[in-house]
JSON list of C-alpha atoms in Angstrom, two decimals:
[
{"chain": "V", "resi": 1, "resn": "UNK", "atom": "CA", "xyz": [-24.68, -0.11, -15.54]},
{"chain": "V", "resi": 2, "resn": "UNK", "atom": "CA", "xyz": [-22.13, 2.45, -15.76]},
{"chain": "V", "resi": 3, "resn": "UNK", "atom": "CA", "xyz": [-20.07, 1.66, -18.80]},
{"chain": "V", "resi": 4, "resn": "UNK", "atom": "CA", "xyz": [-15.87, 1.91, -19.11]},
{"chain": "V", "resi": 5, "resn": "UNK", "atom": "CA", "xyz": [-13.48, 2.43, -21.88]},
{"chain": "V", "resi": 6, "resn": "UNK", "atom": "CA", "xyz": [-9.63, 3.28, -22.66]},
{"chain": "V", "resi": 7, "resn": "UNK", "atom": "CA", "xyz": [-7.82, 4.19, -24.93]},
{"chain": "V", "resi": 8, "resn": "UNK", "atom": "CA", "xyz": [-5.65, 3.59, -27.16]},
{"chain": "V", "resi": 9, "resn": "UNK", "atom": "CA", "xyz": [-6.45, -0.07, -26.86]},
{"chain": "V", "resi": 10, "resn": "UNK", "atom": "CA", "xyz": [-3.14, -0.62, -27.66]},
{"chain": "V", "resi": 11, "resn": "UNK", "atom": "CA", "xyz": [0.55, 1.36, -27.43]},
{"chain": "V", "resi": 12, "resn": "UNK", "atom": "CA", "xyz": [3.90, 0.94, -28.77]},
{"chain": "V", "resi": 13, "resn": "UNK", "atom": "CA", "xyz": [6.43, 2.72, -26.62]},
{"chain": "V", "resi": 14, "resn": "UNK", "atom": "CA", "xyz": [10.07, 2.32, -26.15]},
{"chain": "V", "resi": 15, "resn": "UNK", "atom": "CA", "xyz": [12.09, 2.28, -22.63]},
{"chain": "V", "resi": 16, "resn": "UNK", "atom": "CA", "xyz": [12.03, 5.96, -21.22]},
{"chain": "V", "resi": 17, "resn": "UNK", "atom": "CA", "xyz": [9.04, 7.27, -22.60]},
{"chain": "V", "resi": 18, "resn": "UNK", "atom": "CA", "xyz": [6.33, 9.22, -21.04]},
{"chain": "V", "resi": 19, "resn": "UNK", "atom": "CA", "xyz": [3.10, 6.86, -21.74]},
{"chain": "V", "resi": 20, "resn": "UNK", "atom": "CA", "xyz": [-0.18, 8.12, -20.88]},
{"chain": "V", "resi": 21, "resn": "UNK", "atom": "CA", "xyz": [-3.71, 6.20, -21.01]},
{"chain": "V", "resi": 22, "resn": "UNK", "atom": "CA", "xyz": [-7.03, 7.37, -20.80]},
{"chain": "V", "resi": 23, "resn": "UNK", "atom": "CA", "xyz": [-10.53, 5.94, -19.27]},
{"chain": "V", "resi": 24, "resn": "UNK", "atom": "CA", "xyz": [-14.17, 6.96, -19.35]},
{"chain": "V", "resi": 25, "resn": "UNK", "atom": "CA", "xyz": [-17.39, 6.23, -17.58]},
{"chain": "V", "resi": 26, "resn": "UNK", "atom": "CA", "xyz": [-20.14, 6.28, -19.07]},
{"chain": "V", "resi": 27, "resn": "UNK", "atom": "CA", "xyz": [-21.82, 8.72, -16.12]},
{"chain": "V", "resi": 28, "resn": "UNK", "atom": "CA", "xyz": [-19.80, 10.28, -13.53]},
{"chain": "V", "resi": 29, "resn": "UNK", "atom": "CA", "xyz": [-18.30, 8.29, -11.02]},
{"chain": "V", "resi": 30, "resn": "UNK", "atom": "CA", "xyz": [-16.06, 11.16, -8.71]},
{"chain": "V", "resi": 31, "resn": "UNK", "atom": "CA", "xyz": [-12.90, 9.45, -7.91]},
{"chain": "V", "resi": 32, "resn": "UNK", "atom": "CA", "xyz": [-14.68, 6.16, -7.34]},
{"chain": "V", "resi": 33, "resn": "UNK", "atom": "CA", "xyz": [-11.50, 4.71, -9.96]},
{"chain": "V", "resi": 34, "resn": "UNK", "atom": "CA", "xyz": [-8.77, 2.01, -9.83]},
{"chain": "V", "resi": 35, "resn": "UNK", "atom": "CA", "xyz": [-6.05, 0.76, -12.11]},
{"chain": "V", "resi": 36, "resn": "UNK", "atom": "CA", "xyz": [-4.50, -2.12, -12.48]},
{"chain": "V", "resi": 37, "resn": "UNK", "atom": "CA", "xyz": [-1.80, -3.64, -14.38]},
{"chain": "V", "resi": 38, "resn": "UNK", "atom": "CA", "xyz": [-1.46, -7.40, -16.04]},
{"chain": "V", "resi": 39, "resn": "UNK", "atom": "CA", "xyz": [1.40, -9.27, -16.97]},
{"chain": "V", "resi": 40, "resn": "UNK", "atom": "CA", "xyz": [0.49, -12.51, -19.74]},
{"chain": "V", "resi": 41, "resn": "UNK", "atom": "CA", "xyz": [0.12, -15.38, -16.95]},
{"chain": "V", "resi": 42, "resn": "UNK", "atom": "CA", "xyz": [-0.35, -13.23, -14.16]},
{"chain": "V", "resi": 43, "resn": "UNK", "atom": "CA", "xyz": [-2.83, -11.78, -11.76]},
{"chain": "V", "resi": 44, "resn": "UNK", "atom": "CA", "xyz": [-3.87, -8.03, -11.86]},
{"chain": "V", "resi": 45, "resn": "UNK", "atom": "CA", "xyz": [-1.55, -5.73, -9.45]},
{"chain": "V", "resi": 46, "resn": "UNK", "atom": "CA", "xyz": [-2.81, -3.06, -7.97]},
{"chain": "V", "resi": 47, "resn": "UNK", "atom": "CA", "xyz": [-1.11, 0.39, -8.93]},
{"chain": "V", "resi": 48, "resn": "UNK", "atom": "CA", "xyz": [-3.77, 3.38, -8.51]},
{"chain": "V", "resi": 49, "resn": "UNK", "atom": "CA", "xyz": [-6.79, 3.80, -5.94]},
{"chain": "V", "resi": 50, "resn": "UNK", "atom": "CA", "xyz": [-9.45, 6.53, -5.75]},
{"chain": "V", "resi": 51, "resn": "UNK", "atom": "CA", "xyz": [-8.18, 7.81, -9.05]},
{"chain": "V", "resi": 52, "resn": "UNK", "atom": "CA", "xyz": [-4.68, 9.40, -7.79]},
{"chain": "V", "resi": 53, "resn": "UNK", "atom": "CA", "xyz": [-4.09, 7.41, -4.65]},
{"chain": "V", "resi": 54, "resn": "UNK", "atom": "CA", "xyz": [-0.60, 5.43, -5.44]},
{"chain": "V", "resi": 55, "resn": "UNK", "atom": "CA", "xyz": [-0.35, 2.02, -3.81]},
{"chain": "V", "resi": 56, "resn": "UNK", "atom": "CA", "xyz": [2.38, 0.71, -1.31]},
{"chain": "V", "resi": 57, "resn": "UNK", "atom": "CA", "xyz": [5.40, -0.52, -3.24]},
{"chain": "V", "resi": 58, "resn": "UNK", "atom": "CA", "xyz": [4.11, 0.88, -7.13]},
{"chain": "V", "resi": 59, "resn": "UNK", "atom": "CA", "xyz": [7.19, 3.42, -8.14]},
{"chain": "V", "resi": 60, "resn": "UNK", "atom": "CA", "xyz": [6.42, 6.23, -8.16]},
{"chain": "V", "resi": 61, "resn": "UNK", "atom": "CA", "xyz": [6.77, 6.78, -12.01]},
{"chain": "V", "resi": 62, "resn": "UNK", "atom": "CA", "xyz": [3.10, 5.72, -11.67]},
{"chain": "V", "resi": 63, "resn": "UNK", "atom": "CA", "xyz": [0.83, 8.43, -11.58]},
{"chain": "V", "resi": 64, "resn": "UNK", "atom": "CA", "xyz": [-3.32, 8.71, -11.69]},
{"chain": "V", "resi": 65, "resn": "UNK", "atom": "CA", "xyz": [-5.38, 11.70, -12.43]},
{"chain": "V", "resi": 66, "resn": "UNK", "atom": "CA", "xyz": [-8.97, 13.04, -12.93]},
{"chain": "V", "resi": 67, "resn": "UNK", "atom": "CA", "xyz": [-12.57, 12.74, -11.75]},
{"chain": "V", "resi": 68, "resn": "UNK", "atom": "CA", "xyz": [-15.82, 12.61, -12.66]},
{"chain": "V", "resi": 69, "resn": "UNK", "atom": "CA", "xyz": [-15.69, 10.99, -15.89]},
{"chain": "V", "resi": 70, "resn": "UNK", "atom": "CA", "xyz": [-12.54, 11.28, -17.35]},
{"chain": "V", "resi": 71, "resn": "UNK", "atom": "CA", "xyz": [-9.49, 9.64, -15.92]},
{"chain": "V", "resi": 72, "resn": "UNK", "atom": "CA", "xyz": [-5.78, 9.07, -17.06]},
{"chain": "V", "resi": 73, "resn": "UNK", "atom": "CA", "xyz": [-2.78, 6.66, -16.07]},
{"chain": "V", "resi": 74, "resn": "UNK", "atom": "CA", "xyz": [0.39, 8.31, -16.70]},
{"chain": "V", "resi": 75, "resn": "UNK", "atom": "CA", "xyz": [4.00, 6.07, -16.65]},
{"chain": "V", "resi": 76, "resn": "UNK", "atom": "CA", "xyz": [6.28, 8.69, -16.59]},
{"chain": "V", "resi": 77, "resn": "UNK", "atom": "CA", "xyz": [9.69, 7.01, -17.62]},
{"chain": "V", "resi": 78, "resn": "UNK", "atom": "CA", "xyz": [8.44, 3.69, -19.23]},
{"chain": "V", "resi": 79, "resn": "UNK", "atom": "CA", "xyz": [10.92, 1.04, -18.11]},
{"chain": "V", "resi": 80, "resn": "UNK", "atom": "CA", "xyz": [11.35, -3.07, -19.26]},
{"chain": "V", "resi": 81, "resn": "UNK", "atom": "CA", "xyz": [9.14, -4.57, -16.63]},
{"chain": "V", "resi": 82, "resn": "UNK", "atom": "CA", "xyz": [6.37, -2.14, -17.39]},
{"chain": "V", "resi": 83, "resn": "UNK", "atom": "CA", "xyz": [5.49, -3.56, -20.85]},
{"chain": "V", "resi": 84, "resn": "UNK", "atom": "CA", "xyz": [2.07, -5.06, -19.39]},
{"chain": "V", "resi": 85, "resn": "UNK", "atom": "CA", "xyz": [-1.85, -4.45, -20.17]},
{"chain": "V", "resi": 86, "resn": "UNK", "atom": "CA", "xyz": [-2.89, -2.15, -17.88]},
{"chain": "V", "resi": 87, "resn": "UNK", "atom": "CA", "xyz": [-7.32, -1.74, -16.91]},
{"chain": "V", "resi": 88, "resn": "UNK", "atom": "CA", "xyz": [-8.87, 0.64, -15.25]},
{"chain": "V", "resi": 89, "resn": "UNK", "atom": "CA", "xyz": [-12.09, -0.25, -13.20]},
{"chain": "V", "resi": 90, "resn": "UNK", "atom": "CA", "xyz": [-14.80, 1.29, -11.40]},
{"chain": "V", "resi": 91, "resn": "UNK", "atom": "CA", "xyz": [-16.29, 0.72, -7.70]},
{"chain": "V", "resi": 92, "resn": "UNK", "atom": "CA", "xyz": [-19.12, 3.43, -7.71]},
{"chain": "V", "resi": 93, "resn": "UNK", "atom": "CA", "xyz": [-22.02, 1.10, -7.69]},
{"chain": "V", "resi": 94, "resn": "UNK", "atom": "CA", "xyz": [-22.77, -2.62, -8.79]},
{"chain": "V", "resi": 95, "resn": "UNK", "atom": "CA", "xyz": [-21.22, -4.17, -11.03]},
{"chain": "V", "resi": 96, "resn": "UNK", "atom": "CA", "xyz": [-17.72, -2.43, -10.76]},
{"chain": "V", "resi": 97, "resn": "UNK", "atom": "CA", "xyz": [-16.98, -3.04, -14.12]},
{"chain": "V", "resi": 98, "resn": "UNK", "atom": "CA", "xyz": [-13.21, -2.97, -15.92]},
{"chain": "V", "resi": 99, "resn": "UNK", "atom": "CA", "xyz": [-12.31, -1.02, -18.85]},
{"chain": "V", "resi": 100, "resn": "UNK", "atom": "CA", "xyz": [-10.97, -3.40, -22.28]},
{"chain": "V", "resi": 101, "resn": "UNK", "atom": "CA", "xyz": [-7.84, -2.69, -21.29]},
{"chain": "V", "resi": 102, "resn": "UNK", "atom": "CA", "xyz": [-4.56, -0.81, -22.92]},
{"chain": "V", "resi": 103, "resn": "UNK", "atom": "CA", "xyz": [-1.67, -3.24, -23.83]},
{"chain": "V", "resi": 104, "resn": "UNK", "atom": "CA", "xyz": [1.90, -1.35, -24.03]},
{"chain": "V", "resi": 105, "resn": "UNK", "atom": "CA", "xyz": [4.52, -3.32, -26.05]},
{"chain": "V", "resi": 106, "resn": "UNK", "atom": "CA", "xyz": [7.30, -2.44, -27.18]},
{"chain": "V", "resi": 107, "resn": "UNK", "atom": "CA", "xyz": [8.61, -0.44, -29.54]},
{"chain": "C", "resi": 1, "resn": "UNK", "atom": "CA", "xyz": [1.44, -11.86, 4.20]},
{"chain": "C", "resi": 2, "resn": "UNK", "atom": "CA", "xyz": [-1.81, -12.09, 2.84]},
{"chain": "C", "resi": 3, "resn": "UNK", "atom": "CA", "xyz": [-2.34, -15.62, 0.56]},
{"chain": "C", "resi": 4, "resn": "UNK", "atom": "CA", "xyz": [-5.09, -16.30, -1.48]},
{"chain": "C", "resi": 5, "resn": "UNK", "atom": "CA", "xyz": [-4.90, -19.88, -3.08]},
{"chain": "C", "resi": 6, "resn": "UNK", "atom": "CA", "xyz": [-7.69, -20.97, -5.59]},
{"chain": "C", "resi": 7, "resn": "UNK", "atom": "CA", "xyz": [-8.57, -24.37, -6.31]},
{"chain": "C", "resi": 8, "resn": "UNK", "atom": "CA", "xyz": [-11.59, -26.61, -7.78]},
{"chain": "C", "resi": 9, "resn": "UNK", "atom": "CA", "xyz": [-11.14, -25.43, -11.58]},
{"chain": "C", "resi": 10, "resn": "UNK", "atom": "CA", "xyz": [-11.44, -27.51, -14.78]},
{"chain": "C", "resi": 11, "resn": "UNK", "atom": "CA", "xyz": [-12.77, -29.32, -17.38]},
{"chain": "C", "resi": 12, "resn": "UNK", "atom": "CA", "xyz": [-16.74, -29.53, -17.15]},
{"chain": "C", "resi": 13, "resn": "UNK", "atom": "CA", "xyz": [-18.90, -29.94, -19.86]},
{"chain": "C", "resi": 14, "resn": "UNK", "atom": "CA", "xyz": [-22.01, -27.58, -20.57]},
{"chain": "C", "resi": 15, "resn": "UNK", "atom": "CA", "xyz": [-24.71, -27.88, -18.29]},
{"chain": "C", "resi": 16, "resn": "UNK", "atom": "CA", "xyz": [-22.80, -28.94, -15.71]},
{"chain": "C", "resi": 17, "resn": "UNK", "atom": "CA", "xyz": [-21.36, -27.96, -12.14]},
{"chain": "C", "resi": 18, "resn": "UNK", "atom": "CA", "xyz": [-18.30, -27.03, -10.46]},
{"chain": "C", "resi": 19, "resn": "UNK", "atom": "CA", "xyz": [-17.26, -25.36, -7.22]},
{"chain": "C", "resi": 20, "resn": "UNK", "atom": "CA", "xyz": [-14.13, -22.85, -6.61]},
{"chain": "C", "resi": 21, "resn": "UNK", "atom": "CA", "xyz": [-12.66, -22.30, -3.40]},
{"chain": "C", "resi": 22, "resn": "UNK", "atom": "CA", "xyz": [-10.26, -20.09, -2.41]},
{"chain": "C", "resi": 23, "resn": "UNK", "atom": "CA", "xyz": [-8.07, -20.42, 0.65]},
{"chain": "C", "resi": 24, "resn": "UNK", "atom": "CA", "xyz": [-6.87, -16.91, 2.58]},
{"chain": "C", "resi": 25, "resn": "UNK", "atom": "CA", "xyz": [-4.38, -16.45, 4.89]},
{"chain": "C", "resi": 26, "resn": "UNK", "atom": "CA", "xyz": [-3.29, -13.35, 6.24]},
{"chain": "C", "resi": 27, "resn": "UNK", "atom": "CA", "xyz": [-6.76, -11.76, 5.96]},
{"chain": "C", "resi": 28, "resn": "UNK", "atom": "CA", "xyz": [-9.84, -12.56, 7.45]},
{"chain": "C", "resi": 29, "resn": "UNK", "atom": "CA", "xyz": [-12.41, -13.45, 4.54]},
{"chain": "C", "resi": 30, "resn": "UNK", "atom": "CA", "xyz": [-15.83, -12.74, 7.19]},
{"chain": "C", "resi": 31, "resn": "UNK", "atom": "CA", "xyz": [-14.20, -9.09, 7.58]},
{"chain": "C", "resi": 32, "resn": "UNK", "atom": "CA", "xyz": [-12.81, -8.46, 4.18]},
{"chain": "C", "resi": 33, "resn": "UNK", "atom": "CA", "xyz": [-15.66, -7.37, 1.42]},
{"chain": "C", "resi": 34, "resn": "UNK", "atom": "CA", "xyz": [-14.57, -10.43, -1.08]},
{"chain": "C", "resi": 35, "resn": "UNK", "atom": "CA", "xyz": [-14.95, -10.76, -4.80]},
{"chain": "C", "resi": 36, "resn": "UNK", "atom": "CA", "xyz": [-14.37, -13.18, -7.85]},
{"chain": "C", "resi": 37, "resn": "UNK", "atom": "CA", "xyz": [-13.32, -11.96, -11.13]},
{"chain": "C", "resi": 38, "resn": "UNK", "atom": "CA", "xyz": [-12.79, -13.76, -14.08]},
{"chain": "C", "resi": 39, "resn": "UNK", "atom": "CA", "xyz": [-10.32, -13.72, -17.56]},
{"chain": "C", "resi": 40, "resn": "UNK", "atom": "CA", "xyz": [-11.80, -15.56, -20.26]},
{"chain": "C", "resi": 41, "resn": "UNK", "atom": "CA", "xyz": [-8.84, -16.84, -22.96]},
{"chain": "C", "resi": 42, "resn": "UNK", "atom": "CA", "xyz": [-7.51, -13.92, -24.74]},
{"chain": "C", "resi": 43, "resn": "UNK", "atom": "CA", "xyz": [-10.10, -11.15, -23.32]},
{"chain": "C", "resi": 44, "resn": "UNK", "atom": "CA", "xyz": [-9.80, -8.60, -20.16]},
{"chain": "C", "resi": 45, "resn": "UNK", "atom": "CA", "xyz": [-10.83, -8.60, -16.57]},
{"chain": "C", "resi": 46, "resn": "UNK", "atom": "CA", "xyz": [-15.07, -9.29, -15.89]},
{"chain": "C", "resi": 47, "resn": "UNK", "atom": "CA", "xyz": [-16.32, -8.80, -12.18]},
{"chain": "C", "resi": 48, "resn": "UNK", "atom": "CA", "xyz": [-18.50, -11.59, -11.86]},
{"chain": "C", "resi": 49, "resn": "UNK", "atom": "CA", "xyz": [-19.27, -11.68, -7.99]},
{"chain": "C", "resi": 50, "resn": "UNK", "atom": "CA", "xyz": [-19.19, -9.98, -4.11]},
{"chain": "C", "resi": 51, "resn": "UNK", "atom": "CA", "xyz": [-19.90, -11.03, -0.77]},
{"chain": "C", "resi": 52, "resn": "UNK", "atom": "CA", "xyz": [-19.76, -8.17, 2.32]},
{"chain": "C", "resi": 53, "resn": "UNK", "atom": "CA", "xyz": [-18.70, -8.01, 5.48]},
{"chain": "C", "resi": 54, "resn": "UNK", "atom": "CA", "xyz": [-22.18, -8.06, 6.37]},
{"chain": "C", "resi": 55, "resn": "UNK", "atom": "CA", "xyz": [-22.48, -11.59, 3.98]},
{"chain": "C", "resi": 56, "resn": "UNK", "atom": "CA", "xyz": [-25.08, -9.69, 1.23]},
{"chain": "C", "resi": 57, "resn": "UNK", "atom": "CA", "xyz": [-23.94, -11.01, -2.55]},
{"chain": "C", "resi": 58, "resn": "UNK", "atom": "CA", "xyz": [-23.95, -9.28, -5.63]},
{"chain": "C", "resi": 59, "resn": "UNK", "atom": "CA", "xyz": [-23.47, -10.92, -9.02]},
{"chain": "C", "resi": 60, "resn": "UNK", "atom": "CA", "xyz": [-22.66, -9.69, -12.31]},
{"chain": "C", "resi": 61, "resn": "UNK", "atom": "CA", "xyz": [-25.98, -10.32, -14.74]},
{"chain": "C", "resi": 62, "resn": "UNK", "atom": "CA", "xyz": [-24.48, -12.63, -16.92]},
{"chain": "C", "resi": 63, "resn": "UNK", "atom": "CA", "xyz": [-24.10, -15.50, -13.93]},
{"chain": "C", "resi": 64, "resn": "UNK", "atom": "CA", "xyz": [-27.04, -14.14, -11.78]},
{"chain": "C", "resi": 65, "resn": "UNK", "atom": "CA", "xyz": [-28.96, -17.00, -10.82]},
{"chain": "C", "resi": 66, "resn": "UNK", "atom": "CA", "xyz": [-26.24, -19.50, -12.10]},
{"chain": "C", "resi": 67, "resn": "UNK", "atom": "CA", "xyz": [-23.98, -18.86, -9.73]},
{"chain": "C", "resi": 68, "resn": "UNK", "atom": "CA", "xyz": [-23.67, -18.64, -5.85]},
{"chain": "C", "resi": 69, "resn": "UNK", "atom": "CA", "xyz": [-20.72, -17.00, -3.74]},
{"chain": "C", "resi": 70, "resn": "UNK", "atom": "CA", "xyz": [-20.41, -17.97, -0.30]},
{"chain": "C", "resi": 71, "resn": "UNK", "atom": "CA", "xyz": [-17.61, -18.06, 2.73]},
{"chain": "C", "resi": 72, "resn": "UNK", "atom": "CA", "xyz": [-16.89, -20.54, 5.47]},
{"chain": "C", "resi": 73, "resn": "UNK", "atom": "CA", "xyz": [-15.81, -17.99, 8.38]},
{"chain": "C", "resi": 74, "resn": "UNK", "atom": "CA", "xyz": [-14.27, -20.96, 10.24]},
{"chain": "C", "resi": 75, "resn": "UNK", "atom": "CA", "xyz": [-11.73, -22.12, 6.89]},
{"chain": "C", "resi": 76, "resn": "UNK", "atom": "CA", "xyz": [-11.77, -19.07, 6.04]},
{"chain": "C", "resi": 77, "resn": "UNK", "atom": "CA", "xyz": [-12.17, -20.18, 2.50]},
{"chain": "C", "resi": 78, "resn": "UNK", "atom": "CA", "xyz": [-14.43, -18.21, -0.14]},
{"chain": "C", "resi": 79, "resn": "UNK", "atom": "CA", "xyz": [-16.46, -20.37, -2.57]},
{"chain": "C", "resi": 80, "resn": "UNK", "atom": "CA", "xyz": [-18.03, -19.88, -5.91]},
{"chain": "C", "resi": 81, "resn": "UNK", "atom": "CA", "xyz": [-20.58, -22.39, -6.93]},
{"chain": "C", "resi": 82, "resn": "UNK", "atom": "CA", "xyz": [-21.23, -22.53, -10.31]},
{"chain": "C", "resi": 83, "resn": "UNK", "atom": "CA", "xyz": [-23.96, -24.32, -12.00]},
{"chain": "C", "resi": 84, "resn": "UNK", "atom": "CA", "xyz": [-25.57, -24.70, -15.42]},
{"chain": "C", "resi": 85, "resn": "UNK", "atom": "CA", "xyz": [-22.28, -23.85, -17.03]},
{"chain": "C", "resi": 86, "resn": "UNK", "atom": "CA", "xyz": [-21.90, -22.40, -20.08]},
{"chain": "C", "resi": 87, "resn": "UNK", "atom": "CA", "xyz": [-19.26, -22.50, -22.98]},
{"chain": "C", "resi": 88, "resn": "UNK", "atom": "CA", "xyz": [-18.74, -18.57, -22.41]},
{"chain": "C", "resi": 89, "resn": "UNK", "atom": "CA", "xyz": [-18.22, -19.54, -18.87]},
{"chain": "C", "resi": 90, "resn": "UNK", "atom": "CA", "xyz": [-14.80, -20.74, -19.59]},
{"chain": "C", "resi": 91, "resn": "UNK", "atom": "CA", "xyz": [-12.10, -18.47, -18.02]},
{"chain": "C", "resi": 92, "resn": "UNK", "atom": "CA", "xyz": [-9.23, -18.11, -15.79]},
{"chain": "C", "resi": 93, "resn": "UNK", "atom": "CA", "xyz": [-11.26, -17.43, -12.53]},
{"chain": "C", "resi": 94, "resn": "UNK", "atom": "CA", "xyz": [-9.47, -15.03, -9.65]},
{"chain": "C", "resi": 95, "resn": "UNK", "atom": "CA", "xyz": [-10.34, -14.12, -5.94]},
{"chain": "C", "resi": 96, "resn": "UNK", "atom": "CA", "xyz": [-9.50, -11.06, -4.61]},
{"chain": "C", "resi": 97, "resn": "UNK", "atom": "CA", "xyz": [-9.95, -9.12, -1.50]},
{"chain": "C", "resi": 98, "resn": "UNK", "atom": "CA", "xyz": [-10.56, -5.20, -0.73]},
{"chain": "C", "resi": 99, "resn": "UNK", "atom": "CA", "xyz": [-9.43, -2.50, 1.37]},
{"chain": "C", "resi": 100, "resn": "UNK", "atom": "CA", "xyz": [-10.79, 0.39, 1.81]},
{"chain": "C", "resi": 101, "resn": "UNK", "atom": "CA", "xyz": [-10.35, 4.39, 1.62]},
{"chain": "C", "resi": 102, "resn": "UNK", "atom": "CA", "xyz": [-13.21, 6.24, 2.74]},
{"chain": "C", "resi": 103, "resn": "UNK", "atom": "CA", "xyz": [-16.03, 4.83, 0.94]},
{"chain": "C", "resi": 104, "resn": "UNK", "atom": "CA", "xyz": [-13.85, 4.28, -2.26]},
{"chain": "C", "resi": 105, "resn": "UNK", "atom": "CA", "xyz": [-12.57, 0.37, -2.12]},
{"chain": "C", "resi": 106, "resn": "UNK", "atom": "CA", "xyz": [-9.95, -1.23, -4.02]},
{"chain": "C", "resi": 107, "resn": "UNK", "atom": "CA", "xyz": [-8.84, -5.02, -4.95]},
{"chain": "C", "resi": 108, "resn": "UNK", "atom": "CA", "xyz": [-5.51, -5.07, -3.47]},
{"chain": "C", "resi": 109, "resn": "UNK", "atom": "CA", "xyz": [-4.57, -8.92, -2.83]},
{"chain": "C", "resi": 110, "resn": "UNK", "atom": "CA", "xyz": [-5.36, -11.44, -5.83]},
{"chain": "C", "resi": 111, "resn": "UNK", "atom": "CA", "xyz": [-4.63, -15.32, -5.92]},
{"chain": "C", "resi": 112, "resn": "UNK", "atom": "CA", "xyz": [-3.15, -16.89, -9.04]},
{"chain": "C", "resi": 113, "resn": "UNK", "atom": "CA", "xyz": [-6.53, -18.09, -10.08]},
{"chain": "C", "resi": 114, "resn": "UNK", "atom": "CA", "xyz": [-7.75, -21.06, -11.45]},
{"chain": "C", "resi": 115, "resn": "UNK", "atom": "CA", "xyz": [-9.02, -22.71, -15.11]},
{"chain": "C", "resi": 116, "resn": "UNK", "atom": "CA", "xyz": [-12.45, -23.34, -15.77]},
{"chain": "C", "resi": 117, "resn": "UNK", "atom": "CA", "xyz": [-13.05, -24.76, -19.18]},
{"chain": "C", "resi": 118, "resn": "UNK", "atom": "CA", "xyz": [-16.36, -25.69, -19.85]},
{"chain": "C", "resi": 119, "resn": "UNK", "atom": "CA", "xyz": [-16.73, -27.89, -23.11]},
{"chain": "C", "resi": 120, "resn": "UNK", "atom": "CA", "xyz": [-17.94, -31.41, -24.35]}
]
């Protein structure tokens, strides 16, 4: 099983700041990489596809990046109703594991 | 719009049995490659099951044999049976359907999921 982590597991970041988070396979996985974001309650959302690909209606202050094994999530101007946990996951092969998850709060 | 509505979740105690269903609208479960994913209290996002377009399964080791995913083309209704339940079964239990890009695929629609607490 290919294995995922992030980091930091946690963030503190105010409104307006540039947040970045970072995820790992354990063996390369291309672009075979999706993030998602999680509000306390809520279901995941969609935000990222194939590592960079940004879904229909996500702003745009949403960006993914990287390949192979090492892949990052950047917010670039953190606003209010971004405070979430946010997991990356996997689909290169069975299972399509998540990450731990990163949980930005506020600062 | 695409819908996904789960129901069948709650209290069960160990050893036991309960089935999930989840209603779609808005896409066609038969033709979408369909998953469950679970949330226990507190803790982050666990893949626990899959069934293709074609109708092949996968599960996730820790309910392989325990668990059964299925669809019912004409409701159009996805279904998790779960059996011999287990206290680290208990979770917040979500469907969610795929689309795909090339041969990457994504979950893209999720319902609002549904408690299973498994306890005596």
């Amino acid at each position: 099983d290919i294995q995922m982590t992030q980091s930091p597991s946690s963030l503190s970041a105010s409104v307006g700041d540039r947040v970045t988070i970072t995820c790992r396979a354990s063996q390369s996985i291309s672009t075979y990489l999706n993030w998602y974001q999680q509000k306390p309650g809520k279901a995941p959302k969609l935000l990222i596809y194939a590592a960079s690909s940004l879904q229909t209606g996500v702003p745009s202050r949403f960006s993914g990046s990287g390949s192979g094994t090492d892949f990052t999530l950047t917010i670039t101007s953190l606003q209010p109703e971004d405070f979430a946990t946010y997991y990356c996951q996997h689909c290169y092969s069975t299972p399509p594991d998540f990450g731990p998850g990163t949980k930005v709060d506020i600062k | 719009e695409v819908q996904l509505v789960e129901s069948g979740g709650g209290l069960v105690q160990p050893g036991g049995s309960l089935r999930l269903s989840c209603a779609a609208s808005g896409v066609t479960v038969s033709s979408n490659y369909m998953s469950w994913v679970r949330q226990a209290p507190g803790k982050g996002l666990e893949w626990v099951s899959a069934i293709y377009r074609g109708g092949s399964t996968d599960y996730a080791d820790s309910v392989k044999g325990r668990f059964t995913i299925s669809r019912d083309n004409s409701k159009n209704t996805l279904h998790l049976q779960m059996n011999s339940l287990r206290a680290e079964d208990t979770a917040v239990y979500y469907c969610a359907s795929s689309s795909h890009w090339g041969s990457s695929w994504y979950l893209d629609y999720w319902g609002q999921g549904t408690l299973v607490t498994v306890s005596s």
